[in-house]
RNA sequence: UGCGGGGUAGAGCAGUGGCAGCUCGUGUGGCUCAUAACCACAAGGUCGCAGGUUCGAGUCCUGCCCCCGCGACCA
């Protein structure tokens, strides 16, 4: 029937995955699962790792291994995380894949009309081995604050991409909504950047300064700037230019990225696509950062929380739930163990888990486990669906929880235990069957967010019979 | 300094002109099917500050204060 193509950004493989990577995977997974549930039959959900560049070269040197060994190790760690989180991606691209390297060289050639060679003049500190901006240097009187020595003026020859000429087209695509940036606050940031006009960008490095990259076609002295080539993964993974998947799936329906890389995805990447004569993605969803204990995650602060620590204790679904409901979908959020445990105990164990278990218990106790005919649920799910369409995952779950609470209220109002005492079996059956239908509807809405939980709930009430849970859905943990 | 975002109950947030709301936490009451869970009610806010527009302002305008991003050839 219909196709759906979604990407996450591809994490830079210079270290281990953290919560920030986890949330991005889950965002995309919710959208992919929701698309499948809504009737998309052909879904490509791609993620991967970005593996070239100076940071990786340096890190490898530090650890006395080759860059390839380093990225092999780190890329695997991201694959492991995807599995732990139950992410339903069906592609995983590495920028060191041969296919990607060859295809990005084809892309380079195909946009060569917009590529020119130019001298780059920069202020360089030998101590830092780094270029600094004019403004930064000026602030420090042209003396490196780290090494207390004057910056050298260094001239380097690079290739440049004529990004500036695409400013208007990109602006037009954003303003017309054909390239939609969610949320609006992020869209506004980009529009104001575009209003100032984009500058051409350097897209290569001399190979004698940095060898760990993809060769520029026809010039052995240069490799592609890592970002330039990494962005191309979104079409090389589909087999640009000749593969039928590319023709079928491009443009992307959604690209999911973090707020730190918005410029690359809302300015440079559209520029590349326009130069190639390709359509822009339909939606760019920009999520915020996950802080830990109110502070930016940082190794030096030692406040990092490893995703697997959470998953090992509480399961993937609980973690997915926390990320999707308690990290604001349009903003930065905070992970703390206190908040996570509160959400787990109150919302998952007490409200949802207990709702399932009290319904199961009553059907067993009063009706020998027989539910009978289950009515169609008639709740209006428009708000829920609308929220997901707009990437308001937090609100979508609020909607689901309205119904979870609704069940608990319904049970308290109807008092099935009292009906049982009165002996009105048919009325009792209707009340419990209705509660079951609500739970099944909740399970369906939960599927994109908590796939395992959804299945567990559905398995309880298959075929009009109750299949008792071996364990509680969310066993309560002592704090 | 330039651009952008934000400052609403103890905490986290919603609310773009019409009696200040939600969740958690707190207190009181109810229920007993259930994971000591669930349900109801209540307390708690001079909506950053100062002016202005308006019959009426978290909501619009002006000025100011504070916090956070971006303005990097670090991905």
XYZ file of C-alpha atoms (C1' of nucleotides) in Angstrom:
554
model
C 0.000 0.000 0.000
C 1.816 3.086 1.191
C 5.471 3.578 1.900
C 7.024 5.255 4.908
C 10.674 6.192 5.201
C 12.152 7.405 8.455
C 15.707 8.140 9.643
C 17.400 8.961 12.839
C 20.585 10.945 12.606
C 23.546 8.617 12.666
C 25.450 8.941 15.942
C 29.136 9.729 15.801
C 30.975 6.542 16.722
C 33.614 8.074 18.957
C 32.155 6.799 22.197
C 29.512 4.732 23.893
C 25.795 5.394 23.459
C 24.028 7.429 26.125
C 20.471 8.385 27.015
C 20.421 11.071 24.340
C 20.960 8.456 21.663
C 18.363 6.213 23.249
C 15.626 8.818 23.113
C 16.233 9.542 19.460
C 15.964 5.872 18.588
C 12.737 5.590 20.524
C 11.187 8.675 18.938
C 11.811 7.242 15.509
C 10.633 3.808 16.576
C 7.334 5.169 17.832
C 6.766 6.889 14.511
C 7.724 3.798 12.540
C 5.492 1.504 14.575
C 2.660 4.001 14.428
C 3.013 4.220 10.651
C 2.843 0.438 10.338
C -0.188 0.342 12.591
C -1.823 3.053 10.504
C -1.505 1.082 7.334
C 1.932 1.753 5.883
C 2.902 -1.577 4.403
C 6.416 -0.738 3.282
C 8.400 0.903 6.015
C 12.085 1.638 5.865
C 13.444 2.707 9.213
C 17.135 3.481 8.938
C 19.759 4.363 11.488
C 23.485 3.749 11.700
C 26.794 5.239 12.712
C 28.917 8.109 11.461
C 32.514 6.920 11.488
C 34.985 9.265 9.822
C 36.646 12.483 10.901
C 39.387 13.863 13.048
C 37.816 13.111 16.421
C 37.752 9.439 15.636
C 41.260 9.471 14.249
C 42.501 11.149 17.430
C 40.609 8.857 19.746
C 41.968 5.796 17.991
C 45.480 7.147 18.281
C 44.900 7.740 21.977
C 43.789 4.145 22.471
C 46.555 2.847 20.236
C 44.178 1.091 17.864
C 43.274 1.785 14.264
C 40.324 4.026 13.499
C 38.595 1.055 11.929
C 38.965 -0.994 15.102
C 37.575 1.869 17.126
C 34.493 2.348 14.995
C 33.874 -1.386 14.742
C 33.682 -1.522 18.508
C 31.556 1.567 18.933
C 29.218 0.803 16.078
C 28.475 -2.532 17.695
C 27.614 -0.791 20.947
C 24.941 1.213 19.124
C 23.586 -1.936 17.525
C 23.372 -3.510 20.953
C 21.462 -0.551 22.299
C 18.972 -0.730 19.432
C 18.320 -4.325 20.311
C 17.985 -3.664 24.019
C 15.490 -0.918 23.329
C 13.464 -3.121 21.004
C 13.856 -0.689 18.119
C 12.272 -1.852 14.882
C 14.796 -0.433 12.437
C 15.365 -2.528 9.362
C 18.467 -0.770 8.076
C 21.722 0.086 9.749
C 24.265 2.024 7.749
C 27.881 2.682 8.595
C 29.659 5.462 6.783
C 32.627 3.140 6.419
C 30.468 0.723 4.421
C 31.853 0.364 0.937
C 28.488 1.151 -0.551
C 28.288 4.427 1.308
C 31.797 5.419 0.329
C 31.221 4.739 -3.340
C 27.817 6.349 -3.423
C 28.957 9.480 -1.662
C 31.642 9.861 -4.313
C 28.931 9.604 -6.949
C 27.007 12.315 -5.110
C 30.098 14.490 -5.048
C 30.435 14.141 -8.787
C 26.752 14.819 -9.332
C 26.940 18.128 -7.544
C 30.313 19.119 -8.944
C 28.725 22.095 -10.689
C 28.290 23.554 -7.186
C 31.770 22.673 -5.947
C 34.791 24.900 -6.335
C 38.311 25.025 -4.986
C 39.351 27.886 -2.816
C 42.018 28.951 -0.391
C 41.023 28.967 3.202
C 42.827 31.379 5.494
C 42.618 30.660 9.136
C 44.131 31.319 12.526
C 45.744 28.207 13.828
C 47.305 27.208 17.124
C 50.016 24.589 16.787
C 49.570 23.639 20.432
C 45.851 22.953 20.045
C 46.268 21.793 16.469
C 43.077 23.680 15.808
C 41.701 26.550 13.836
C 39.823 29.210 15.732
C 37.374 31.783 14.499
C 38.346 35.368 13.905
C 35.986 36.478 16.679
C 37.385 34.017 19.166
C 40.953 35.001 18.366
C 40.153 38.673 18.619
C 38.614 38.181 22.058
C 41.924 36.750 23.187
C 44.101 39.338 21.436
C 45.193 36.772 18.845
C 46.971 34.746 21.497
C 45.904 31.216 22.287
C 44.616 31.159 25.878
C 45.606 27.511 26.281
C 49.177 27.784 25.066
C 49.873 31.460 25.484
C 51.302 31.815 22.019
C 50.190 33.855 19.045
C 48.034 32.201 16.416
C 49.658 31.403 13.099
C 48.019 32.456 9.894
C 47.680 29.306 7.887
C 46.511 28.907 4.370
C 44.848 25.718 3.308
C 43.265 24.752 0.028
C 39.794 23.242 0.316
C 36.805 22.457 -1.808
C 33.752 24.570 -1.149
C 30.090 23.900 -1.719
C 27.950 26.761 -3.045
C 25.407 26.517 -0.298
C 24.648 30.228 -0.438
C 22.828 29.975 -3.749
C 20.223 27.659 -2.225
C 19.243 29.967 0.626
C 16.067 31.184 -1.032
C 14.912 27.767 -2.179
C 15.347 26.311 1.283
C 13.537 29.232 2.842
C 10.733 28.817 0.375
C 10.417 25.095 1.130
C 10.225 25.798 4.852
C 7.776 28.645 4.544
C 5.493 26.767 2.195
C 5.476 23.805 4.525
C 6.753 21.332 1.946
C 9.759 20.932 4.243
C 8.214 21.027 7.679
C 10.319 21.614 10.753
C 8.836 20.546 14.070
C 8.583 22.264 16.518
C 7.904 25.807 15.361
C 10.465 27.285 17.731
C 13.170 25.393 15.891
C 11.717 26.339 12.540
C 11.887 29.989 13.522
C 15.543 29.656 14.446
C 16.343 28.325 11.026
C 14.257 30.883 9.218
C 16.114 33.651 10.983
C 19.393 32.031 10.019
C 18.231 31.843 6.428
C 17.189 35.463 6.530
C 20.783 36.335 7.231
C 21.779 34.236 4.245
C 23.819 31.038 4.158
C 27.512 31.050 3.397
C 29.364 28.613 1.208
C 30.975 25.900 3.269
C 34.257 24.083 3.157
C 33.626 20.419 2.414
C 37.068 18.846 2.345
C 40.300 18.563 4.275
C 43.821 18.016 3.000
C 44.673 14.352 3.320
C 48.015 15.103 4.972
C 46.137 16.714 7.878
C 43.440 14.101 8.081
C 43.538 10.769 6.333
C 40.497 9.142 7.970
C 37.822 10.052 5.463
C 36.378 9.354 2.067
C 38.585 10.401 -0.829
C 37.461 13.298 -2.958
C 36.931 11.878 -6.463
C 39.795 12.817 -8.740
C 41.911 14.484 -6.064
C 44.129 12.296 -3.949
C 45.196 15.203 -1.798
C 41.761 15.761 -0.227
C 39.168 13.845 1.777
C 35.566 14.860 2.283
C 34.632 16.792 5.385
C 32.956 14.247 7.628
C 29.661 16.055 8.019
C 29.248 16.565 4.332
C 29.600 12.897 3.634
C 27.709 11.692 6.704
C 24.557 13.554 5.704
C 24.510 11.613 2.477
C 23.761 8.400 4.371
C 20.058 9.177 4.201
C 20.063 8.451 0.489
C 23.060 6.130 0.158
C 21.310 3.729 2.541
C 18.521 3.492 -0.032
C 21.014 2.895 -2.808
C 21.194 6.302 -4.452
C 21.248 6.751 -7.377
C 20.220 3.605 -9.165
C 18.553 1.258 -6.693
C 14.799 0.856 -6.850
C 14.504 1.411 -3.097
C 15.769 4.897 -3.618
C 13.137 5.615 -6.225
C 10.455 4.079 -4.073
C 11.249 5.545 -0.674
C 12.790 8.970 -1.165
C 11.899 11.565 0.042
C 11.972 10.688 3.717
C 8.673 11.073 5.523
C 10.408 12.003 8.755
C 13.964 12.662 9.821
C 14.564 12.672 13.565
C 17.485 14.704 14.887
C 18.740 16.440 18.014
C 18.718 20.187 18.386
C 22.501 20.434 18.195
C 22.620 19.408 14.566
C 19.710 21.378 13.202
C 21.873 23.540 10.954
C 23.302 20.558 9.223
C 19.874 19.098 8.568
C 17.914 22.235 7.864
C 20.499 24.075 5.788
C 23.393 21.975 4.483
C 21.483 18.769 3.847
C 18.655 20.508 1.974
C 21.349 22.308 -0.005
C 22.883 19.017 -1.074
C 19.490 17.630 -2.020
C 18.606 20.679 -4.055
C 21.942 20.513 -5.832
C 21.100 16.916 -6.711
C 17.670 17.949 -7.913
C 15.985 15.856 -5.228
C 13.009 16.522 -3.013
C 13.488 17.554 0.598
C 12.236 15.397 3.464
C 8.616 16.009 4.405
C 9.251 16.500 8.105
C 12.300 17.274 10.199
C 11.561 16.559 13.843
C 14.020 18.240 16.192
C 14.089 16.914 19.743
C 15.790 18.408 22.782
C 18.416 17.098 25.152
C 18.035 14.772 28.083
C 19.817 16.143 31.102
C 20.723 14.025 34.080
C 19.923 15.500 37.477
C 19.335 18.835 35.806
C 22.817 18.992 34.379
C 24.218 18.284 31.008
C 25.450 14.743 30.789
C 29.151 14.772 31.235
C 31.810 12.257 31.917
C 33.787 14.627 34.084
C 30.772 15.249 36.297
C 30.276 11.533 36.529
C 26.530 11.946 36.223
C 26.130 9.739 33.202
C 23.452 7.103 33.360
C 23.938 4.235 31.000
C 20.813 3.167 29.157
C 21.445 -0.481 29.937
C 21.444 0.192 33.679
C 17.846 1.291 33.404
C 16.781 -1.365 30.962
C 18.360 -4.215 32.941
C 16.390 -3.336 36.045
C 13.121 -2.007 34.708
C 12.849 -3.294 31.170
C 12.891 -1.546 27.829
C 9.225 -0.581 27.903
C 9.459 1.313 31.165
C 12.448 3.243 29.888
C 10.745 3.965 26.582
C 7.701 5.128 28.483
C 9.667 7.530 30.645
C 11.507 9.013 27.691
C 8.370 9.501 25.646
C 6.099 10.853 28.370
C 8.366 12.637 30.800
C 10.858 14.245 28.480
C 8.899 17.045 26.791
C 8.629 16.295 23.087
C 9.329 19.898 22.121
C 11.901 20.695 24.769
C 14.803 19.548 26.873
C 14.022 17.209 29.729
C 15.547 15.617 32.758
C 16.273 12.066 33.788
C 16.674 11.344 37.464
C 16.277 8.024 39.166
C 13.720 9.568 41.528
C 11.529 10.768 38.713
C 11.931 7.571 36.804
C 11.031 5.433 39.792
C 8.051 7.626 40.610
C 6.757 7.242 37.062
C 7.372 3.519 37.159
C 5.629 2.927 40.458
C 2.745 5.358 40.108
C 1.882 5.253 36.481
C 3.057 1.888 35.243
C 2.655 -0.322 38.296
C -0.222 1.316 40.186
C -2.332 2.709 37.405
C -1.784 0.557 34.338
C -0.413 -2.674 35.775
C -2.915 -2.722 38.584
C -5.821 -1.936 36.273
C -4.971 -4.996 34.228
C -4.481 -7.159 37.239
C -7.746 -6.177 38.961
C -9.763 -6.855 35.816
C -8.042 -10.187 35.306
C -8.616 -11.113 38.928
C -12.325 -10.310 38.818
C -12.939 -12.223 35.608
C -11.252 -15.217 37.162
C -12.916 -14.928 40.508
C -16.467 -14.184 39.394
C -16.646 -15.779 35.951
C -14.167 -18.625 35.984
C -11.943 -16.734 33.596
C -14.564 -16.358 30.901
C -14.973 -12.873 29.474
C -17.540 -13.663 26.805
C -18.273 -11.288 23.991
C -16.112 -8.188 24.119
C -17.786 -5.010 22.854
C -16.066 -2.700 20.383
C -14.474 0.185 22.159
C -15.856 3.512 21.118
C -13.380 6.011 22.473
C -12.376 8.807 20.176
C -8.670 8.444 19.499
C -8.335 11.559 17.390
C -6.390 13.509 20.010
C -3.976 10.636 20.431
C -3.384 10.225 16.714
C -3.154 13.934 16.140
C -0.540 14.227 18.877
C 1.675 11.582 17.285
C 1.295 13.165 13.867
C 2.688 16.335 15.376
C 5.415 14.488 17.283
C 3.788 15.355 20.609
C 4.611 11.995 22.078
C 4.228 13.268 25.623
C 0.674 14.378 24.906
C -0.209 11.200 23.094
C 0.622 9.268 26.246
C -1.339 11.747 28.351
C -4.309 10.792 26.203
C -3.696 7.111 26.786
C -3.443 7.673 30.503
C -6.767 9.509 30.492
C -8.190 6.173 29.512
C -6.137 4.202 32.002
C -7.545 6.378 34.751
C -10.928 6.062 33.123
C -10.865 2.315 33.653
C -9.994 2.621 37.299
C -12.761 5.187 37.745
C -15.209 2.996 35.864
C -14.472 0.013 38.076
C -14.850 2.082 41.224
C -18.138 3.515 39.990
C -19.645 0.235 38.822
C -18.373 -1.795 41.785
C -18.317 -5.231 40.143
C -17.791 -6.860 43.555
C -21.145 -5.439 44.660
C -22.851 -6.650 41.494
C -21.418 -10.087 42.120
C -22.915 -10.099 45.590
C -26.309 -9.181 44.222
C -25.981 -12.044 41.775
C -26.756 -10.093 38.576
C -24.483 -12.212 36.388
C -25.333 -10.647 33.037
C -24.789 -7.106 34.240
C -21.533 -8.134 35.859
C -20.384 -9.746 32.641
C -21.171 -6.589 30.679
C -19.249 -4.408 33.081
C -16.164 -6.599 33.027
C -16.287 -7.115 29.267
C -16.413 -3.374 28.826
C -13.364 -2.950 31.049
C -11.580 -5.578 28.963
C -12.428 -3.773 25.755
C -10.965 -0.585 27.174
C -7.779 -2.396 28.122
C -7.468 -3.824 24.634
C -7.897 -0.398 23.149
C -5.226 0.932 25.495
C -2.939 -1.909 24.448
C -3.329 -0.888 20.834
C -2.468 2.721 21.567
C 0.463 1.609 23.657
C 1.962 -0.593 20.974
C 4.139 2.071 19.320
C 5.444 3.150 22.725
C 5.573 -0.087 24.707
C 5.409 -2.975 22.285
C 6.044 -5.757 24.794
C 3.490 -4.447 27.229
C 0.897 -4.176 24.480
C 1.379 -7.825 23.589
C 1.197 -8.907 27.219
C -2.123 -7.152 27.677
C -3.512 -8.577 24.456
C -2.422 -12.053 25.434
C -4.370 -11.776 28.682
C -7.680 -11.415 26.943
C -7.357 -13.532 23.857
C -10.424 -15.431 22.692
C -12.725 -14.226 25.430
C -10.774 -16.083 28.083
C -8.446 -14.675 30.650
C -4.915 -15.925 30.588
C -3.534 -14.989 33.968
C -0.248 -13.160 34.013
C 2.614 -15.092 35.424
C 4.110 -11.930 36.731
C 2.697 -8.482 37.208
C 3.096 -6.239 34.202
C 5.234 -3.884 36.226
C 6.307 -5.454 39.496
C 6.669 -2.792 42.085
C 10.188 -1.977 43.149
C 11.146 -0.766 46.541
C 12.864 2.590 46.388
C 26.415 43.164 21.767
C 23.403 40.073 17.454
C 19.560 36.077 16.822
C 16.323 32.589 19.336
C 13.870 30.204 23.620
C 12.218 30.662 28.615
C 10.701 32.877 33.810
C 2.698 30.404 36.027
C 1.210 26.315 43.303
C 6.885 22.598 46.917
C 8.532 20.066 41.922
C 7.571 19.348 36.587
C 4.454 21.663 33.056
C -0.371 23.473 30.154
C -2.725 27.779 29.202
C -2.041 33.907 23.042
C -7.989 38.598 25.748
C -13.172 36.651 29.327
C -14.107 33.586 36.739
C -5.854 30.881 37.195
C -5.400 24.676 35.134
C -2.914 19.480 34.804
C 0.404 15.640 36.883
C 3.437 14.404 41.032
C 3.915 15.519 46.135
C 0.817 16.952 50.793
C -3.926 16.498 53.891
C -8.867 14.351 54.718
C -12.629 10.884 53.521
C -14.395 6.390 50.783
C -13.849 1.399 48.834
C -11.954 -3.762 49.141
C -11.756 -6.590 42.787
C -6.398 -5.438 42.660
C 0.735 -4.877 42.691
C -0.710 -1.457 50.923
C -3.065 -0.678 44.800
C -7.921 2.280 43.357
C -11.750 6.416 43.843
C -13.518 11.321 45.807
C -12.699 15.937 48.045
C -9.363 19.735 49.990
C -5.177 22.926 50.982
C -1.466 25.460 48.160
C -0.013 30.825 43.004
C 0.573 39.137 44.171
C 1.231 34.112 36.545
C 9.948 37.551 36.786
C 9.623 43.360 37.748
C 7.562 48.268 36.266
C 4.477 50.927 33.179
C 0.726 51.018 29.118
C -3.603 49.431 25.705
C -8.585 47.373 26.944
C -15.041 46.975 29.887
C -11.496 43.015 30.944
C -4.186 40.930 30.378
C -0.073 34.781 32.085
C -2.427 36.130 27.397
C -1.366 42.378 23.484
C 2.415 46.863 23.607
C 6.942 49.393 25.912
C 11.097 49.279 29.225
C 13.958 46.468 32.696
C 15.908 42.021 35.519
C 17.275 36.827 35.506
C 18.178 31.811 33.115
C 19.355 28.794 28.713
C 20.743 27.872 23.546
C 23.030 29.508 18.813
C 26.415 32.901 16.476
C 32.819 27.127 16.177
C 36.721 23.764 9.829
C 34.400 19.993 17.826
C 29.772 15.645 14.829
